[in-house]
Short mmCIF file of the C-alpha atoms (twelve columns), coordinates in Angstrom:
data_MODEL
# 
_entry.id   MODEL 
# 
loop_
_atom_site.group_PDB 
_atom_site.id 
_atom_site.type_symbol 
_atom_site.label_atom_id 
_atom_site.label_alt_id 
_atom_site.label_comp_id 
_atom_site.label_asym_id 
_atom_site.label_seq_id 
_atom_site.Cartn_x 
_atom_site.Cartn_y 
_atom_site.Cartn_z 
_atom_site.pdbx_PDB_model_num 
ATOM 1   C CA . LEU A 1   0.000  0.000  0.000   1 
ATOM 2   C CA . ALA A 2   2.867  2.377  0.727   1 
ATOM 3   C CA . VAL A 3   4.159  1.962  -2.837  1 
ATOM 4   C CA . LEU A 4   0.702  2.623  -4.267  1 
ATOM 5   C CA . ALA A 5   0.368  5.754  -2.150  1 
ATOM 6   C CA . THR A 6   3.727  7.208  -3.171  1 
ATOM 7   C CA . THR A 7   4.198  6.282  -6.826  1 
ATOM 8   C CA . ASP A 8   2.563  7.315  -10.054 1 
ATOM 9   C CA . GLY A 9   0.641  4.296  -11.306 1 
ATOM 10  C CA . LEU A 10  1.522  4.869  -14.966 1 
ATOM 11  C CA . THR A 11  5.230  5.660  -14.834 1 
ATOM 12  C CA . GLY A 12  6.363  4.068  -11.560 1 
ATOM 13  C CA . ILE A 13  8.123  7.237  -10.377 1 
ATOM 14  C CA . LEU A 14  7.125  9.345  -7.398  1 
ATOM 15  C CA . ASN A 15  3.694  10.916 -7.554  1 
ATOM 16  C CA . ARG A 16  3.403  14.675 -7.076  1 
ATOM 17  C CA . ARG A 17  2.761  14.592 -3.331  1 
ATOM 18  C CA . SER A 18  5.604  12.184 -2.612  1 
ATOM 19  C CA . PHE A 19  7.965  14.053 -4.891  1 
ATOM 20  C CA . LEU A 20  7.219  17.358 -3.149  1 
ATOM 21  C CA . GLU A 21  7.866  15.735 0.234   1 
ATOM 22  C CA . ARG A 22  11.183 14.322 -0.971  1 
ATOM 23  C CA . ALA A 23  12.134 17.629 -2.602  1 
ATOM 24  C CA . ALA A 24  11.432 19.485 0.648   1 
ATOM 25  C CA . GLU A 25  13.693 17.051 2.533   1 
ATOM 26  C CA . ASP A 26  16.454 17.430 -0.055  1 
ATOM 27  C CA . PHE A 27  16.096 21.217 0.107   1 
ATOM 28  C CA . LYS A 28  16.360 21.275 3.909   1 
ATOM 29  C CA . ARG A 29  19.431 19.029 3.797   1 
ATOM 30  C CA . ALA A 30  21.126 21.247 1.203   1 
ATOM 31  C CA . VAL A 31  20.446 24.373 3.252   1 
ATOM 32  C CA . ARG A 32  21.556 22.746 6.516   1 
ATOM 33  C CA . TYR A 33  24.866 21.529 5.072   1 
ATOM 34  C CA . ASN A 34  25.379 24.437 2.669   1 
ATOM 35  C CA . GLU A 35  25.423 22.126 -0.358  1 
ATOM 36  C CA . PRO A 36  24.472 22.832 -3.950  1 
ATOM 37  C CA . PHE A 37  21.023 21.695 -5.029  1 
ATOM 38  C CA . ALA A 38  19.074 22.014 -8.266  1 
ATOM 39  C CA . VAL A 39  15.565 21.434 -9.533  1 
ATOM 40  C CA . LEU A 40  14.614 20.649 -13.136 1 
ATOM 41  C CA . MET A 41  11.138 20.863 -14.611 1 
ATOM 42  C CA . LEU A 42  10.559 18.950 -17.859 1 
ATOM 43  C CA . ASP A 43  7.595  19.126 -20.190 1 
ATOM 44  C CA . LEU A 44  7.137  16.981 -23.296 1 
ATOM 45  C CA . ASP A 45  6.682  19.242 -26.300 1 
ATOM 46  C CA . HIS A 46  3.443  18.946 -28.282 1 
ATOM 47  C CA . PHE A 47  2.394  15.916 -26.260 1 
ATOM 48  C CA . LYS A 48  -1.300 16.560 -26.893 1 
ATOM 49  C CA . ALA A 49  -0.631 15.822 -30.573 1 
ATOM 50  C CA . VAL A 50  0.712  12.373 -29.609 1 
ATOM 51  C CA . ASN A 51  -2.549 11.548 -27.832 1 
ATOM 52  C CA . ASP A 52  -4.680 13.127 -30.570 1 
ATOM 53  C CA . ASN A 53  -2.872 11.439 -33.469 1 
ATOM 54  C CA . HIS A 54  -1.984 8.068  -31.960 1 
ATOM 55  C CA . GLY A 55  -4.327 7.544  -29.007 1 
ATOM 56  C CA . HIS A 56  -3.901 7.637  -25.256 1 
ATOM 57  C CA . GLN A 57  -2.319 4.170  -25.044 1 
ATOM 58  C CA . VAL A 58  0.547  5.358  -27.253 1 
ATOM 59  C CA . GLY A 59  0.727  8.526  -25.150 1 
ATOM 60  C CA . ASP A 60  1.083  6.365  -22.048 1 
ATOM 61  C CA . ASP A 61  3.803  4.319  -23.758 1 
ATOM 62  C CA . VAL A 62  5.667  7.533  -24.633 1 
ATOM 63  C CA . LEU A 63  5.473  8.763  -21.026 1 
ATOM 64  C CA . ARG A 64  6.860  5.459  -19.736 1 
ATOM 65  C CA . ALA A 65  9.643  5.457  -22.341 1 
ATOM 66  C CA . VAL A 66  10.712 9.025  -21.539 1 
ATOM 67  C CA . VAL A 67  10.722 8.300  -17.801 1 
ATOM 68  C CA . ALA A 68  12.859 5.183  -18.374 1 
ATOM 69  C CA . LEU A 69  15.299 7.218  -20.457 1 
ATOM 70  C CA . CYS A 70  15.514 9.946  -17.805 1 
ATOM 71  C CA . LYS A 71  16.062 7.424  -15.025 1 
ATOM 72  C CA . GLN A 72  19.016 5.950  -16.960 1 
ATOM 73  C CA . ASN A 73  20.654 9.373  -16.795 1 
ATOM 74  C CA . LEU A 74  20.069 10.071 -13.095 1 
ATOM 75  C CA . ARG A 75  22.035 9.116  -10.014 1 
ATOM 76  C CA . ASP A 76  20.571 7.081  -7.162  1 
ATOM 77  C CA . SER A 77  20.546 10.235 -5.023  1 
ATOM 78  C CA . ASP A 78  18.412 12.115 -7.579  1 
ATOM 79  C CA . SER A 79  14.641 11.925 -7.493  1 
ATOM 80  C CA . MET A 80  12.075 12.197 -10.252 1 
ATOM 81  C CA . GLY A 81  8.353  12.716 -9.935  1 
ATOM 82  C CA . ARG A 82  5.366  13.224 -12.139 1 
ATOM 83  C CA . TYR A 83  4.200  16.766 -11.549 1 
ATOM 84  C CA . GLY A 84  1.161  16.567 -13.808 1 
ATOM 85  C CA . GLY A 85  0.138  15.236 -17.225 1 
ATOM 86  C CA . GLU A 86  3.374  15.302 -19.223 1 
ATOM 87  C CA . GLU A 87  5.308  17.452 -16.745 1 
ATOM 88  C CA . PHE A 88  8.041  15.970 -14.593 1 
ATOM 89  C CA . MET A 89  10.284 17.313 -11.831 1 
ATOM 90  C CA . ILE A 90  13.791 16.190 -10.964 1 
ATOM 91  C CA . CYS A 91  15.771 17.047 -7.835  1 
ATOM 92  C CA . LEU A 92  19.547 16.973 -8.123  1 
ATOM 93  C CA . PRO A 93  21.215 17.043 -4.695  1 
ATOM 94  C CA . HIS A 94  24.865 18.157 -4.739  1 
ATOM 95  C CA . ALA A 95  24.391 19.664 -8.224  1 
ATOM 96  C CA . ASP A 96  25.668 23.150 -8.962  1 
ATOM 97  C CA . LEU A 97  24.540 25.159 -11.979 1 
ATOM 98  C CA . ASP A 98  27.043 23.636 -14.399 1 
ATOM 99  C CA . THR A 99  26.151 20.110 -13.314 1 
ATOM 100 C CA . ALA A 100 22.395 20.730 -13.404 1 
ATOM 101 C CA . SER A 101 22.583 22.398 -16.815 1 
ATOM 102 C CA . GLY A 102 24.684 19.529 -18.120 1 
ATOM 103 C CA . VAL A 103 22.214 16.929 -16.859 1 
ATOM 104 C CA . ALA A 104 19.289 18.895 -18.330 1 
ATOM 105 C CA . GLU A 105 20.980 19.209 -21.708 1 
ATOM 106 C CA . ARG A 106 21.857 15.523 -21.667 1 
ATOM 107 C CA . LEU A 107 18.223 14.620 -20.959 1 
ATOM 108 C CA . ARG A 108 17.011 16.952 -23.708 1 
ATOM 109 C CA . THR A 109 19.350 15.563 -26.366 1 
ATOM 110 C CA . ASP A 110 18.734 11.952 -25.364 1 
ATOM 111 C CA . VAL A 111 14.956 12.386 -25.534 1 
ATOM 112 C CA . GLN A 112 15.255 14.141 -28.894 1 
ATOM 113 C CA . SER A 113 17.484 11.446 -30.400 1 
ATOM 114 C CA . THR A 114 15.429 8.496  -29.170 1 
ATOM 115 C CA . SER A 115 12.909 6.827  -31.431 1 
ATOM 116 C CA . ILE A 116 9.986  5.365  -29.495 1 
ATOM 117 C CA . THR A 117 8.441  2.275  -31.035 1 
ATOM 118 C CA . ILE A 118 4.663  2.377  -31.406 1 
ATOM 119 C CA . PRO A 119 2.297  -0.148 -33.037 1 
ATOM 120 C CA . ASP A 120 2.353  1.577  -36.442 1 
ATOM 121 C CA . GLY A 121 6.035  2.569  -36.524 1 
ATOM 122 C CA . ALA A 122 8.060  4.905  -34.376 1 
ATOM 123 C CA . ILE A 123 7.821  8.485  -33.191 1 
ATOM 124 C CA . SER A 124 10.222 10.999 -31.772 1 
ATOM 125 C CA . ILE A 125 9.445  13.607 -29.164 1 
ATOM 126 C CA . THR A 126 11.269 16.564 -27.683 1 
ATOM 127 C CA . THR A 127 11.297 18.120 -24.248 1 
ATOM 128 C CA . SER A 128 11.699 21.601 -22.846 1 
ATOM 129 C CA . ILE A 129 13.457 21.911 -19.493 1 
ATOM 130 C CA . GLY A 130 13.678 24.664 -16.893 1 
ATOM 131 C CA . VAL A 131 16.578 24.722 -14.401 1 
ATOM 132 C CA . ALA A 132 16.812 26.459 -11.026 1 
ATOM 133 C CA . ILE A 133 19.557 26.222 -8.426  1 
ATOM 134 C CA . LEU A 134 19.393 26.875 -4.719  1 
ATOM 135 C CA . ARG A 135 19.805 30.519 -3.759  1 
ATOM 136 C CA . GLY A 136 20.392 31.978 -0.337  1 
ATOM 137 C CA . SER A 137 17.058 33.788 -0.587  1 
ATOM 138 C CA . ASP A 138 15.062 30.578 -1.084  1 
ATOM 139 C CA . THR A 139 12.809 29.854 1.889   1 
ATOM 140 C CA . GLY A 140 11.539 26.537 0.547   1 
ATOM 141 C CA . VAL A 141 11.751 24.232 -2.408  1 
ATOM 142 C CA . GLU A 142 8.570  25.884 -3.683  1 
ATOM 143 C CA . ASN A 143 10.673 28.947 -4.607  1 
ATOM 144 C CA . MET A 144 12.941 26.774 -6.725  1 
ATOM 145 C CA . ILE A 145 10.044 24.955 -8.361  1 
ATOM 146 C CA . ALA A 146 8.411  28.265 -9.273  1 
ATOM 147 C CA . ARG A 147 11.658 29.488 -10.864 1 
ATOM 148 C CA . ALA A 148 12.163 26.195 -12.722 1 
ATOM 149 C CA . ASP A 149 8.589  26.487 -13.981 1 
ATOM 150 C CA . THR A 150 9.214  30.056 -15.181 1 
ATOM 151 C CA . ALA A 151 12.368 28.887 -16.969 1 
ATOM 152 C CA . LEU A 152 10.414 25.987 -18.513 1 
ATOM 153 C CA . TYR A 153 7.832  28.375 -19.929 1 
ATOM 154 C CA . ALA A 154 10.635 30.548 -21.259 1 
ATOM 155 C CA . ALA A 155 12.003 27.454 -23.047 1 
ATOM 156 C CA . LYS A 156 8.575  26.849 -24.558 1 
ATOM 157 C CA . GLY A 157 8.344  30.493 -25.573 1 
ATOM 158 C CA . GLN A 158 11.762 30.372 -27.234 1 
ATOM 159 C CA . GLY A 159 10.697 27.569 -29.557 1 
ATOM 160 C CA . ARG A 160 10.707 24.425 -27.384 1 
ATOM 161 C CA . ASN A 161 13.267 21.591 -27.341 1 
ATOM 162 C CA . ARG A 162 15.696 23.568 -25.233 1 
ATOM 163 C CA . VAL A 163 17.041 24.051 -21.728 1 
ATOM 164 C CA . VAL A 164 16.573 27.416 -20.054 1 
ATOM 165 C CA . VAL A 165 18.229 28.347 -16.781 1 
ATOM 166 C CA . ASP A 166 16.331 30.551 -14.354 1 
ATOM 167 C CA . PRO A 167 17.325 34.077 -15.425 1 
ATOM 168 C CA . GLY A 168 18.293 34.967 -11.869 1 
ATOM 169 C CA . ASP A 169 20.940 32.259 -11.849 1 
ATOM 170 C CA . PRO A 170 24.325 32.840 -13.483 1 
ATOM 171 C CA . VAL A 171 24.776 31.277 -16.905 1 
ATOM 172 C CA . PRO A 172 26.912 28.115 -16.754 1 
ATOM 173 C CA . GLN A 173 30.369 28.395 -18.281 1 
ATOM 174 C CA . ASP A 174 30.078 25.097 -20.091 1 
ATOM 175 C CA . THR A 175 27.981 21.978 -19.999 1 
ATOM 176 C CA . PRO A 176 30.353 19.026 -19.796 1 
ATOM 177 C CA . ASP A 177 29.261 15.554 -20.799 1 
ATOM 178 C CA . LEU A 178 28.735 14.172 -17.303 1 
ATOM 179 C CA . PHE A 179 27.941 10.633 -18.412 1 
ATOM 180 C CA . PRO A 180 30.178 9.965  -21.473 1 
ATOM 181 C CA . ASP A 181 29.563 6.207  -21.494 1 
ATOM 182 C CA . ALA A 182 25.753 6.335  -21.517 1 
ATOM 183 C CA . GLN A 183 23.942 5.195  -24.635 1 
ATOM 184 C CA . ARG A 184 22.425 7.830  -26.896 1 
ATOM 185 C CA . GLY A 185 19.909 7.646  -29.647 1 
ATOM 186 C CA . THR A 186 18.442 4.356  -28.548 1 
ATOM 187 C CA . THR A 187 15.069 2.929  -29.494 1 
ATOM 188 C CA . LEU A 188 12.738 2.269  -26.596 1 
# 
């Protein structure tokens, strides 16, 4: 029963309530120990068209495939939750801006380059991602989520299929390939 109460039935990741609880714990730990911490918000671009053109079962398959791909790129200490519909949140403990931006870009490119098998062929999808890092002025993880959400909508407004860092955070100097041995462009 505990698993049913804490996980999203479709994707198997944390549901919104459980994710927010975990994110609040991670936030408090980062503040207490003065550690870097980042939040990502992901939204699948034009997902409504997937459901409209291919049906909700294919849409569900796409959600599961994207979650599996994201989980392959995350550490055990990271957490991912379904925030709503086709929106997902990721907490990255111990991640500074460069690390968080690198992870976000890696997720974006991996989703873009992955062909998802469906009954009548294969489809590709893209994702827009907003990034926010812990600031001294943050009083709760809700502040970070709001900034990640604002950055996500900026990514959508700039044409989708991109990563946007919260404008209040400094721009990362580079985005190194943090997981050079991971597979890219796979079919799920």
